[in-house]
PDB file of C-alpha atoms in Angstrom:
ATOM      1  CA  MET Y   1      22.394 -22.932   6.329  1.00 44.00           C
ATOM      2  CA  SER Y   2      25.642 -20.999   6.310  1.00 46.00           C
ATOM      3  CA  SER Y   3      25.567 -17.211   6.344  1.00 50.00           C
ATOM      4  CA  ASP Y   4      26.756 -16.919   2.732  1.00 47.00           C
ATOM      5  CA  VAL Y   5      24.142 -19.299   1.281  1.00 49.00           C
ATOM      6  CA  ARG Y   6      20.759 -17.619   0.976  1.00 54.00           C
ATOM      7  CA  PRO Y   7      17.483 -18.774  -0.537  1.00 60.00           C
ATOM      8  CA  ARG Y   8      16.793 -17.540  -4.078  1.00 59.00           C
ATOM      9  CA  TYR Y   9      14.136 -15.088  -2.943  1.00 56.00           C
ATOM     10  CA  LEU Y  10      16.647 -13.209  -0.791  1.00 60.00           C
ATOM     11  CA  ALA Y  11      19.601 -13.232  -3.172  1.00 57.00           C
ATOM     12  CA  GLY Y  12      19.243  -9.711  -4.593  1.00 61.00           C
ATOM     13  CA  ILE Y  13      17.480  -7.874  -1.848  1.00 68.00           C
ATOM     14  CA  VAL Y  14      19.715  -8.565   1.150  1.00 63.00           C
ATOM     15  CA  ARG Y  15      22.542  -6.516  -0.348  1.00 72.00           C
ATOM     16  CA  HIS Y  16      20.564  -3.391   0.542  1.00 72.00           C
ATOM     17  CA  PRO Y  17      21.281  -2.100   4.094  1.00 76.00           C
ATOM     18  CA  LEU Y  18      17.508  -2.017   4.732  1.00 79.00           C
ATOM     19  CA  PRO Y  19      15.953  -4.820   2.615  1.00 81.00           C
ATOM     20  CA  ALA Y  20      12.339  -3.835   3.394  1.00 83.00           C
ATOM     21  CA  VAL Y  21      13.071  -0.285   2.220  1.00 85.00           C
ATOM     22  CA  ALA Y  22      14.449  -1.714  -1.022  1.00 83.00           C
ATOM     23  CA  LEU Y  23      11.065  -3.352  -1.622  1.00 87.00           C
ATOM     24  CA  LEU Y  24       9.278  -0.040  -1.103  1.00 90.00           C
ATOM     25  CA  GLN Y  25      11.420   1.850  -3.615  1.00 90.00           C
ATOM     26  CA  PRO Y  26       9.605   2.101  -6.952  1.00 93.00           C
ATOM     27  CA  GLY Y  27      12.844   1.981  -8.953  1.00 91.00           C
ATOM     28  CA  ARG Y  28      12.137   2.316 -12.670  1.00 95.00           C
ATOM     29  CA  TRP Y  29       8.428   2.675 -11.870  1.00 97.00           C
ATOM     30  CA  ALA Y  30       8.897   6.030 -10.069  1.00 97.00           C
ATOM     31  CA  PHE Y  31       8.113   8.195 -13.103  1.00 98.00           C
ATOM     32  CA  PRO Y  32       5.088   6.119 -14.205  1.00 98.00           C
ATOM     33  CA  ALA Y  33       3.842   6.238 -10.588  1.00 98.00           C
ATOM     34  CA  ALA Y  34       4.193  10.035 -10.527  1.00 98.00           C
ATOM     35  CA  VAL Y  35       2.314  10.305 -13.839  1.00 99.00           C
ATOM     36  CA  ALA Y  36      -0.421   7.950 -12.584  1.00 99.00           C
ATOM     37  CA  PHE Y  37      -0.699   9.975  -9.369  1.00 98.00           C
ATOM     38  CA  ALA Y  38      -0.996  13.225 -11.360  1.00 99.00           C
ATOM     39  CA  ILE Y  39      -3.655  11.678 -13.610  1.00 99.00           C
ATOM     40  CA  GLY Y  40      -5.572  10.422 -10.571  1.00 98.00           C
ATOM     41  CA  LEU Y  41      -5.438  13.879  -8.985  1.00 98.00           C
ATOM     42  CA  ALA Y  42      -6.523  15.576 -12.220  1.00 98.00           C
ATOM     43  CA  VAL Y  43      -9.449  13.201 -12.786  1.00 98.00           C
ATOM     44  CA  SER Y  44     -10.579  13.433  -9.177  1.00 98.00           C
ATOM     45  CA  SER Y  45     -10.256  17.242  -9.221  1.00 98.00           C
ATOM     46  CA  VAL Y  46     -12.486  17.461 -12.283  1.00 98.00           C
ATOM     47  CA  ALA Y  47     -14.951  15.011 -10.716  1.00 98.00           C
ATOM     48  CA  TYR Y  48     -14.990  17.084  -7.539  1.00 97.00           C
ATOM     49  CA  ALA Y  49     -15.491  20.353  -9.436  1.00 98.00           C
ATOM     50  CA  LEU Y  50     -18.341  18.922 -11.509  1.00 98.00           C
ATOM     51  CA  PHE Y  51     -20.056  16.559  -9.082  1.00 98.00           C
ATOM     52  CA  ARG Y  52     -18.747  17.476  -5.594  1.00 98.00           C
ATOM     53  CA  ILE Y  53     -17.671  13.882  -4.979  1.00 97.00           C
ATOM     54  CA  PRO Y  54     -16.704  13.037  -1.381  1.00 94.00           C
ATOM     55  CA  THR Y  55     -13.127  12.726  -0.109  1.00 91.00           C
ATOM     56  CA  TRP Y  56     -13.260   8.934  -0.098  1.00 92.00           C
ATOM     57  CA  ALA Y  57     -14.153   8.908  -3.823  1.00 95.00           C
ATOM     58  CA  ILE Y  58     -11.198  11.194  -4.588  1.00 96.00           C
ATOM     59  CA  THR Y  59      -8.905   8.817  -2.690  1.00 96.00           C
ATOM     60  CA  VAL Y  60     -10.304   5.774  -4.512  1.00 96.00           C
ATOM     61  CA  ILE Y  61      -9.796   7.441  -7.912  1.00 98.00           C
ATOM     62  CA  VAL Y  62      -6.146   8.219  -7.095  1.00 98.00           C
ATOM     63  CA  LEU Y  63      -5.535   4.685  -5.775  1.00 97.00           C
ATOM     64  CA  LEU Y  64      -7.143   3.152  -8.874  1.00 98.00           C
ATOM     65  CA  ALA Y  65      -4.882   5.306 -11.061  1.00 99.00           C
ATOM     66  CA  LEU Y  66      -1.837   4.035  -9.134  1.00 98.00           C
ATOM     67  CA  LEU Y  67      -2.913   0.380  -9.145  1.00 98.00           C
ATOM     68  CA  PRO Y  68      -1.638  -0.575 -12.648  1.00 99.00           C
ATOM     69  CA  VAL Y  69       1.842   0.769 -11.828  1.00 98.00           C
ATOM     70  CA  GLY Y  70       1.788  -1.110  -8.520  1.00 97.00           C
ATOM     71  CA  VAL Y  71       0.818  -4.327 -10.283  1.00 98.00           C
ATOM     72  CA  LEU Y  72       3.676  -3.903 -12.766  1.00 98.00           C
ATOM     73  CA  LYS Y  73       6.149  -3.269  -9.930  1.00 97.00           C
ATOM     74  CA  TRP Y  74       4.892  -6.327  -8.028  1.00 96.00           C
ATOM     75  CA  ARG Y  75       5.153  -8.474 -11.165  1.00 97.00           C
ATOM     76  CA  GLU Y  76       8.755  -7.337 -11.493  1.00 95.00           C
ATOM     77  CA  ASP Y  77       9.373  -8.110  -7.799  1.00 93.00           C
ATOM     78  CA  ARG Y  78       7.878 -11.573  -8.316  1.00 94.00           C
ATOM     79  CA  ARG Y  79      10.085 -12.248 -11.312  1.00 93.00           C
ATOM     80  CA  ARG Y  80      13.186 -10.899  -9.566  1.00 89.00           C
ATOM     81  CA  TYR Y  81      12.737 -12.221  -6.013  1.00 87.00           C
ATOM     82  CA  GLY Y  82       9.916 -14.778  -6.129  1.00 89.00           C
ATOM     83  CA  THR Y  83       6.315 -14.873  -4.935  1.00 92.00           C
ATOM     84  CA  VAL Y  84       7.091 -14.750  -1.216  1.00 90.00           C
ATOM     85  CA  VAL Y  85       9.032 -11.482  -1.434  1.00 89.00           C
ATOM     86  CA  MET Y  86       6.422 -10.023  -3.789  1.00 93.00           C
ATOM     87  CA  LEU Y  87       3.755 -10.756  -1.153  1.00 93.00           C
ATOM     88  CA  LEU Y  88       5.937  -9.043   1.437  1.00 92.00           C
ATOM     89  CA  SER Y  89       6.108  -5.997  -0.851  1.00 94.00           C
ATOM     90  CA  VAL Y  90       2.311  -5.996  -1.289  1.00 95.00           C
ATOM     91  CA  ILE Y  91       1.674  -6.261   2.450  1.00 95.00           C
ATOM     92  CA  LEU Y  92       4.209  -3.502   3.239  1.00 93.00           C
ATOM     93  CA  ILE Y  93       2.549  -1.095   0.793  1.00 95.00           C
ATOM     94  CA  THR Y  94      -1.036  -1.906   1.762  1.00 93.00           C
ATOM     95  CA  GLN Y  95      -0.327  -1.824   5.494  1.00 93.00           C
ATOM     96  CA  GLY Y  96       1.520   1.470   5.008  1.00 93.00           C
ATOM     97  CA  LEU Y  97      -1.535   2.945   3.281  1.00 93.00           C
ATOM     98  CA  HIS Y  98      -3.723   1.592   6.089  1.00 92.00           C
ATOM     99  CA  THR Y  99      -1.471   3.340   8.612  1.00 94.00           C
ATOM    100  CA  VAL Y 100      -1.717   6.628   6.679  1.00 95.00           C
ATOM    101  CA  GLU Y 101      -5.512   6.292   6.873  1.00 93.00           C
ATOM    102  CA  HIS Y 102      -5.346   6.045  10.671  1.00 92.00           C
ATOM    103  CA  ILE Y 103      -2.910   8.972  10.912  1.00 96.00           C
ATOM    104  CA  VAL Y 104      -5.348  11.103   8.897  1.00 95.00           C
ATOM    105  CA  GLN Y 105      -8.165  10.094  11.266  1.00 94.00           C
ATOM    106  CA  TRP Y 106      -5.998  11.027  14.255  1.00 96.00           C
ATOM    107  CA  VAL Y 107      -5.168  14.436  12.743  1.00 97.00           C
ATOM    108  CA  GLN Y 108      -8.827  15.055  11.942  1.00 96.00           C
ATOM    109  CA  TYR Y 109      -9.913  14.267  15.495  1.00 96.00           C
ATOM    110  CA  TYR Y 110      -7.084  15.645  17.662  1.00 98.00           C
ATOM    111  CA  ILE Y 111      -5.626  18.487  15.601  1.00 98.00           C
ATOM    112  CA  LEU Y 112      -8.528  19.671  13.454  1.00 97.00           C
ATOM    113  CA  MET Y 113     -10.952  19.026  16.344  1.00 98.00           C
ATOM    114  CA  MET Y 114     -13.479  17.338  14.072  1.00 96.00           C
ATOM    115  CA  PRO Y 115     -16.186  15.301  15.814  1.00 96.00           C
ATOM    116  CA  ALA Y 116     -15.545  11.533  15.929  1.00 91.00           C
ATOM    117  CA  ARG Y 117     -18.306  10.881  13.387  1.00 90.00           C
ATOM    118  CA  GLN Y 118     -16.590  13.202  10.900  1.00 91.00           C
ATOM    119  CA  SER Y 119     -13.039  11.961  11.569  1.00 91.00           C
ATOM    120  CA  THR Y 120     -13.350   9.225   8.988  1.00 91.00           C
ATOM    121  CA  GLY Y 121     -10.005   9.494   7.221  1.00 91.00           C
ATOM    122  CA  LEU Y 122      -9.499   9.386   3.470  1.00 93.00           C
ATOM    123  CA  VAL Y 123     -11.633   6.336   2.695  1.00 90.00           C
ATOM    124  CA  SER Y 124     -14.596   6.739   5.025  1.00 82.00           C
ATOM    125  CA  ALA Y 125     -16.487   3.977   3.229  1.00 73.00           C
ATOM    126  CA  ALA Y 126     -13.865   1.564   4.589  1.00 77.00           C
ATOM    127  CA  ASN Y 127     -14.193   2.851   8.149  1.00 80.00           C
ATOM    128  CA  SER Y 128     -16.341   0.058   9.545  1.00 83.00           C
ATOM    129  CA  GLU Y 129     -15.834  -2.945  11.782  1.00 88.00           C
ATOM    130  CA  TRP Y 130     -16.433  -5.558   9.092  1.00 90.00           C
ATOM    131  CA  VAL Y 131     -13.788  -3.941   6.843  1.00 88.00           C
ATOM    132  CA  HIS Y 132     -11.245  -4.059   9.686  1.00 89.00           C
ATOM    133  CA  PHE Y 133     -12.246  -7.656  10.430  1.00 93.00           C
ATOM    134  CA  VAL Y 134     -11.611  -8.679   6.802  1.00 93.00           C
ATOM    135  CA  TRP Y 135      -8.413  -6.584   6.684  1.00 91.00           C
ATOM    136  CA  ASN Y 136      -6.979  -8.204   9.822  1.00 93.00           C
ATOM    137  CA  TRP Y 137      -7.688 -11.689   8.483  1.00 96.00           C
ATOM    138  CA  TRP Y 138      -6.100 -10.750   5.134  1.00 94.00           C
ATOM    139  CA  VAL Y 139      -2.945  -9.589   6.924  1.00 93.00           C
ATOM    140  CA  LEU Y 140      -2.861 -12.741   9.072  1.00 94.00           C
ATOM    141  CA  LEU Y 141      -3.219 -15.006   6.018  1.00 94.00           C
ATOM    142  CA  VAL Y 142      -0.505 -13.170   4.085  1.00 93.00           C
ATOM    143  CA  VAL Y 143       1.854 -13.344   7.076  1.00 91.00           C
ATOM    144  CA  ALA Y 144       1.134 -17.091   7.359  1.00 93.00           C
ATOM    145  CA  VAL Y 145       2.000 -17.519   3.667  1.00 91.00           C
ATOM    146  CA  LEU Y 146       5.184 -15.482   4.184  1.00 90.00           C
ATOM    147  CA  VAL Y 147       6.261 -17.609   7.153  1.00 89.00           C
ATOM    148  CA  ARG Y 148       5.441 -20.818   5.280  1.00 90.00           C
ATOM    149  CA  GLY Y 149       7.443 -19.483   2.324  1.00 87.00           C
ATOM    150  CA  GLY Y 150      10.524 -19.009   4.485  1.00 84.00           C
ATOM    151  CA  MET Y 151      10.306 -15.408   5.703  1.00 79.00           C
ATOM    152  CA  ARG Y 152      11.458 -15.041   9.287  1.00 69.00           C
TER     153      ARG Y 152
END
């Protein structure tokens, strides 16, 4: 394949100097994402004030508020770039959130000096071996689909 002939799924995105960063940019979904985030924070704040819900529940509420906007962005990515690039976008976002979770755990343990049992991150309910086992297999399967779909 010559350098000027690219598969359909790369046609629009490779013009960006950092194509992966282009996938992470919300584009026209930035304002709806900000509104969804604010709604998630407001709902979780009220739930915390009334019921003293744990940190992981607050995080889940905010993520659930953001999910519809994410789905709309990924549908647009799929229409624009194809399924393979949309999957790359999904894995970049989810792995980025997973990394933030581990950074929070690190800060809790090393900076805030919380005991290991309390350094559970933002979604402590997901801080177990079986969740990481399933997560790692999910990532492996998505990467296999990406490679099979032509991502290199």
